[in-house]
XYZ file of C-alpha atoms in Angstrom:
305
model
C -220.032 124.968 110.030
C -215.925 124.992 109.405
C -214.071 125.302 112.739
C -212.788 128.922 112.195
C -216.811 129.872 112.111
C -218.106 127.695 114.866
C -214.757 129.318 116.863
C -215.923 133.206 115.833
C -219.734 131.820 116.567
C -218.773 131.172 119.739
C -217.049 134.324 120.398
C -219.907 136.085 119.084
C -222.376 133.871 121.645
C -219.650 134.479 124.622
C -219.592 138.459 123.847
C -223.350 138.646 124.569
C -223.259 136.394 127.428
C -220.286 138.595 128.961
C -222.791 141.778 128.528
C -220.416 143.004 125.665
C -223.280 142.561 122.611
C -226.740 143.037 122.848
C -229.236 140.122 122.091
C -230.271 141.630 118.728
C -226.618 142.497 117.818
C -225.443 139.350 118.533
C -227.830 137.571 116.543
C -227.418 140.009 114.153
C -223.808 139.252 113.684
C -224.359 135.557 113.975
C -226.896 135.681 110.539
C -223.861 137.304 109.026
C -222.003 133.816 109.641
C -224.752 132.113 107.975
C -226.544 130.822 111.327
C -230.397 131.011 111.656
C -231.970 132.315 114.673
C -232.987 129.256 116.128
C -229.646 127.632 115.792
C -228.324 131.204 117.227
C -230.351 130.974 120.242
C -228.871 127.249 120.973
C -225.639 128.008 120.495
C -225.976 130.752 122.879
C -227.769 128.660 125.355
C -225.284 126.018 125.123
C -222.108 128.679 125.328
C -224.229 129.929 128.768
C -224.218 126.519 130.013
C -220.248 125.695 129.194
C -219.630 129.090 131.088
C -221.566 127.811 134.377
C -220.449 124.148 134.579
C -216.529 124.954 133.386
C -214.200 125.429 136.656
C -211.905 128.132 136.031
C -208.199 127.623 135.144
C -205.279 127.892 137.692
C -203.170 130.490 136.628
C -199.813 129.917 135.887
C -196.481 132.040 137.092
C -197.100 135.475 135.664
C -196.121 137.569 138.537
C -197.908 140.481 140.136
C -197.129 144.362 138.872
C -198.238 147.626 139.779
C -198.954 148.814 136.324
C -201.586 151.325 136.934
C -205.191 151.190 134.965
C -204.335 154.596 133.560
C -201.249 154.081 132.230
C -199.975 154.156 128.084
C -200.806 150.617 126.654
C -197.216 148.771 126.614
C -194.942 149.672 124.009
C -197.035 152.939 122.457
C -195.061 155.488 124.059
C -191.666 154.339 121.734
C -194.136 153.304 118.413
C -193.049 154.254 114.845
C -195.647 155.062 112.255
C -196.665 152.505 109.371
C -197.186 152.968 105.976
C -199.830 151.020 104.036
C -198.171 148.380 101.621
C -199.018 146.192 98.885
C -197.354 143.011 97.247
C -197.688 140.166 95.109
C -199.286 137.399 96.956
C -200.074 133.548 95.952
C -204.057 134.889 94.911
C -203.158 138.660 93.610
C -202.147 141.511 95.461
C -201.883 141.732 99.321
C -202.311 144.642 101.363
C -200.708 145.284 105.037
C -198.927 148.057 107.280
C -195.544 147.975 107.477
C -193.630 149.405 110.469
C -189.708 149.993 109.571
C -187.154 150.146 111.866
C -183.563 152.023 111.485
C -181.172 149.093 113.178
C -183.276 146.047 112.693
C -182.553 143.162 115.303
C -185.162 141.028 113.522
C -188.429 141.266 111.891
C -192.063 140.300 112.878
C -195.391 139.037 110.971
C -198.270 140.395 113.110
C -201.484 138.444 112.424
C -204.979 140.399 113.350
C -207.628 139.201 114.985
C -210.947 138.157 113.649
C -211.966 142.132 113.051
C -209.324 142.192 110.344
C -206.297 144.702 109.785
C -207.894 147.720 112.294
C -205.915 150.465 113.576
C -205.152 148.788 117.054
C -203.042 145.978 114.920
C -201.321 148.314 112.968
C -200.262 150.282 116.066
C -199.057 146.779 117.275
C -196.837 147.076 114.287
C -195.414 150.530 115.241
C -194.756 149.073 119.104
C -192.351 146.343 117.787
C -190.348 148.711 115.330
C -190.141 151.058 118.323
C -188.146 148.136 120.169
C -185.994 147.536 116.764
C -188.090 144.581 115.043
C -189.539 146.119 111.721
C -193.193 144.749 111.625
C -195.547 143.857 108.810
C -199.130 143.564 110.269
C -201.029 141.430 107.234
C -204.415 142.392 105.927
C -206.104 138.770 105.786
C -208.905 140.191 103.561
C -206.363 141.273 100.875
C -208.896 139.250 98.293
C -211.618 140.801 99.425
C -210.815 144.587 99.010
C -208.700 144.426 102.314
C -210.694 145.243 105.597
C -211.523 149.173 104.604
C -213.871 147.927 102.047
C -216.171 146.585 105.009
C -219.270 148.291 106.127
C -218.267 147.377 109.776
C -216.242 144.959 112.028
C -219.109 142.537 111.765
C -218.997 141.925 108.089
C -215.421 141.703 107.969
C -215.715 139.205 110.643
C -218.220 137.523 108.707
C -215.881 137.549 105.628
C -213.168 135.958 107.362
C -215.238 133.113 108.283
C -215.482 132.191 104.805
C -211.862 132.167 104.230
C -210.089 128.248 104.111
C -206.917 127.683 106.399
C -205.560 126.930 103.221
C -205.646 130.397 101.710
C -204.637 131.982 104.976
C -201.377 129.604 105.440
C -200.390 130.905 101.695
C -201.312 134.537 102.482
C -199.308 133.976 105.817
C -196.279 132.545 104.316
C -196.204 135.310 101.669
C -196.007 137.616 104.368
C -192.862 135.962 105.713
C -191.422 136.202 102.451
C -192.107 139.803 102.177
C -190.432 140.634 105.406
C -187.400 138.414 104.578
C -186.952 140.706 101.210
C -187.618 143.818 103.186
C -185.325 142.712 106.097
C -182.578 140.340 104.797
C -180.282 138.494 106.626
C -182.628 138.758 110.027
C -184.703 135.814 111.612
C -188.634 136.265 111.244
C -191.207 135.983 114.079
C -194.985 135.468 113.954
C -196.940 137.264 116.694
C -201.023 136.557 116.323
C -204.051 137.771 118.478
C -207.423 135.751 118.923
C -208.068 134.056 115.223
C -204.539 135.370 114.711
C -203.174 133.467 117.576
C -204.799 130.357 115.962
C -203.555 131.125 112.773
C -199.803 131.193 114.313
C -200.404 127.759 115.715
C -201.443 126.617 111.886
C -198.741 127.774 110.751
C -196.599 125.826 112.879
C -198.682 122.670 112.279
C -198.526 123.610 108.711
C -194.613 123.365 108.619
C -193.252 126.934 108.298
C -188.993 126.453 108.775
C -188.455 130.401 108.420
C -190.125 130.992 111.583
C -187.583 131.573 114.316
C -189.926 132.591 117.164
C -194.054 132.473 117.244
C -196.204 134.186 119.552
C -200.000 133.458 119.932
C -201.583 135.275 122.120
C -204.885 133.750 122.923
C -205.226 131.336 119.884
C -207.481 128.380 119.488
C -205.605 124.964 118.542
C -205.930 123.104 115.369
C -207.191 119.584 115.329
C -204.473 117.025 116.357
C -201.171 119.580 115.400
C -198.140 118.146 114.689
C -195.422 120.975 114.880
C -192.612 118.459 113.858
C -191.585 120.781 110.272
C -191.087 123.729 112.679
C -189.491 122.848 115.539
C -186.587 125.721 115.212
C -189.343 127.924 116.390
C -189.365 129.147 119.768
C -192.790 129.259 121.455
C -194.214 131.769 123.515
C -197.964 131.643 124.088
C -200.181 133.689 125.932
C -203.681 132.989 127.771
C -206.105 134.389 130.065
C -207.014 132.788 133.123
C -210.515 133.845 132.734
C -210.835 132.490 128.881
C -212.062 129.340 129.550
C -213.026 128.681 125.895
C -209.678 128.826 124.547
C -208.083 127.836 127.329
C -209.780 124.183 127.087
C -207.267 123.784 123.996
C -204.139 124.514 125.992
C -203.141 120.787 126.428
C -203.375 120.160 122.959
C -200.832 122.589 121.989
C -198.859 121.686 125.123
C -198.768 118.144 124.114
C -197.621 118.809 120.529
C -195.007 121.215 121.318
C -193.504 118.393 124.274
C -193.881 115.817 121.544
C -191.779 118.052 118.999
C -189.329 118.703 121.407
C -189.746 122.682 120.775
C -188.745 125.413 123.038
C -191.833 126.555 124.542
C -193.289 128.641 127.186
C -197.211 128.803 128.196
C -198.069 131.780 130.108
C -201.746 132.241 131.526
C -202.151 135.614 133.144
C -204.169 136.023 136.257
C -207.651 137.590 136.201
C -207.203 138.327 132.287
C -209.576 137.275 130.105
C -209.822 136.425 126.001
C -208.347 139.601 124.024
C -206.407 141.170 127.139
C -203.842 142.919 125.346
C -206.424 144.744 123.200
C -206.353 148.402 124.664
C -209.469 149.287 122.180
C -211.355 146.365 123.860
C -214.187 145.822 126.941
C -211.565 142.918 128.007
C -208.144 145.213 128.039
C -206.333 144.384 131.194
C -203.438 146.697 131.501
C -201.209 144.407 133.874
C -201.293 141.171 131.806
C -200.874 143.359 128.670
C -197.376 145.112 130.269
C -196.965 141.558 131.569
C -197.002 140.138 128.607
C -195.045 143.015 126.590
C -191.953 142.331 128.618
C -192.228 138.929 128.267
C -192.272 139.308 124.379
C -189.563 141.440 124.455
C -187.140 138.977 126.327
C -187.983 136.241 124.480
C -187.520 138.142 121.079
C -184.185 139.239 123.091
C -183.163 135.627 123.251
C -184.592 133.574 119.922
C -185.155 136.466 117.377
C -182.273 139.111 117.722
């Protein structure tokens, strides 16, 4: 099992343990990853033991806000429309959702979760365009026909788990080049969520000097990363205080960022869990999401505009 497959498998097991998936559905999704019933049951048990034995992390300095749980998701009220786009990638045609901004301040590559290019991710590209940052949300399943070619999100997730990291990196770099073509003369940032947050860390570790800013949301760290070849990127990373599994990798990236002497800030949102920014999911936390959205705007104003 590759590191990405293990990450996705543990996420499925954790979703079941948190009551978000039935056992039958969790086993079905694990089987799509090639994990048999006995191994799947053992994984669920192991994840349960980890949850019970791991103390919750201490939340860092994210302030309290008064955002209502019924408020509109942050940035949605100003979101601009997206259009489907295609461009030539390193292994064939790539697909994505493009949101243009009338007076660009910078450009943003949006990297989706392990569900593929969903309407939620398209909306995030539109939200960035709405605050002056034209955005391209790339579909990392382009070589497989695109996210829409799959019967359901579980099948899309299984297909993503089979893609090797070098292929992801090549496609993401092509996305950055497409942004530079569409918004010439402007700085570029990468923002990723869940698996996409992990891919932001991998972009930095692979050496991506074109990035002026990087914002991974609850992204797992690669093994022993070296960010030295991406030292110009200013990194703002987000974690949820209840997300024990991903938070366990935070010291790894913190050490690598400090070693590379990079501008960085790592934020742990109190009372928030994994995927707290996804307003279509069960773990959405509007207070944490609003705080993160304000912080991203301030970060881009300082390092991207």
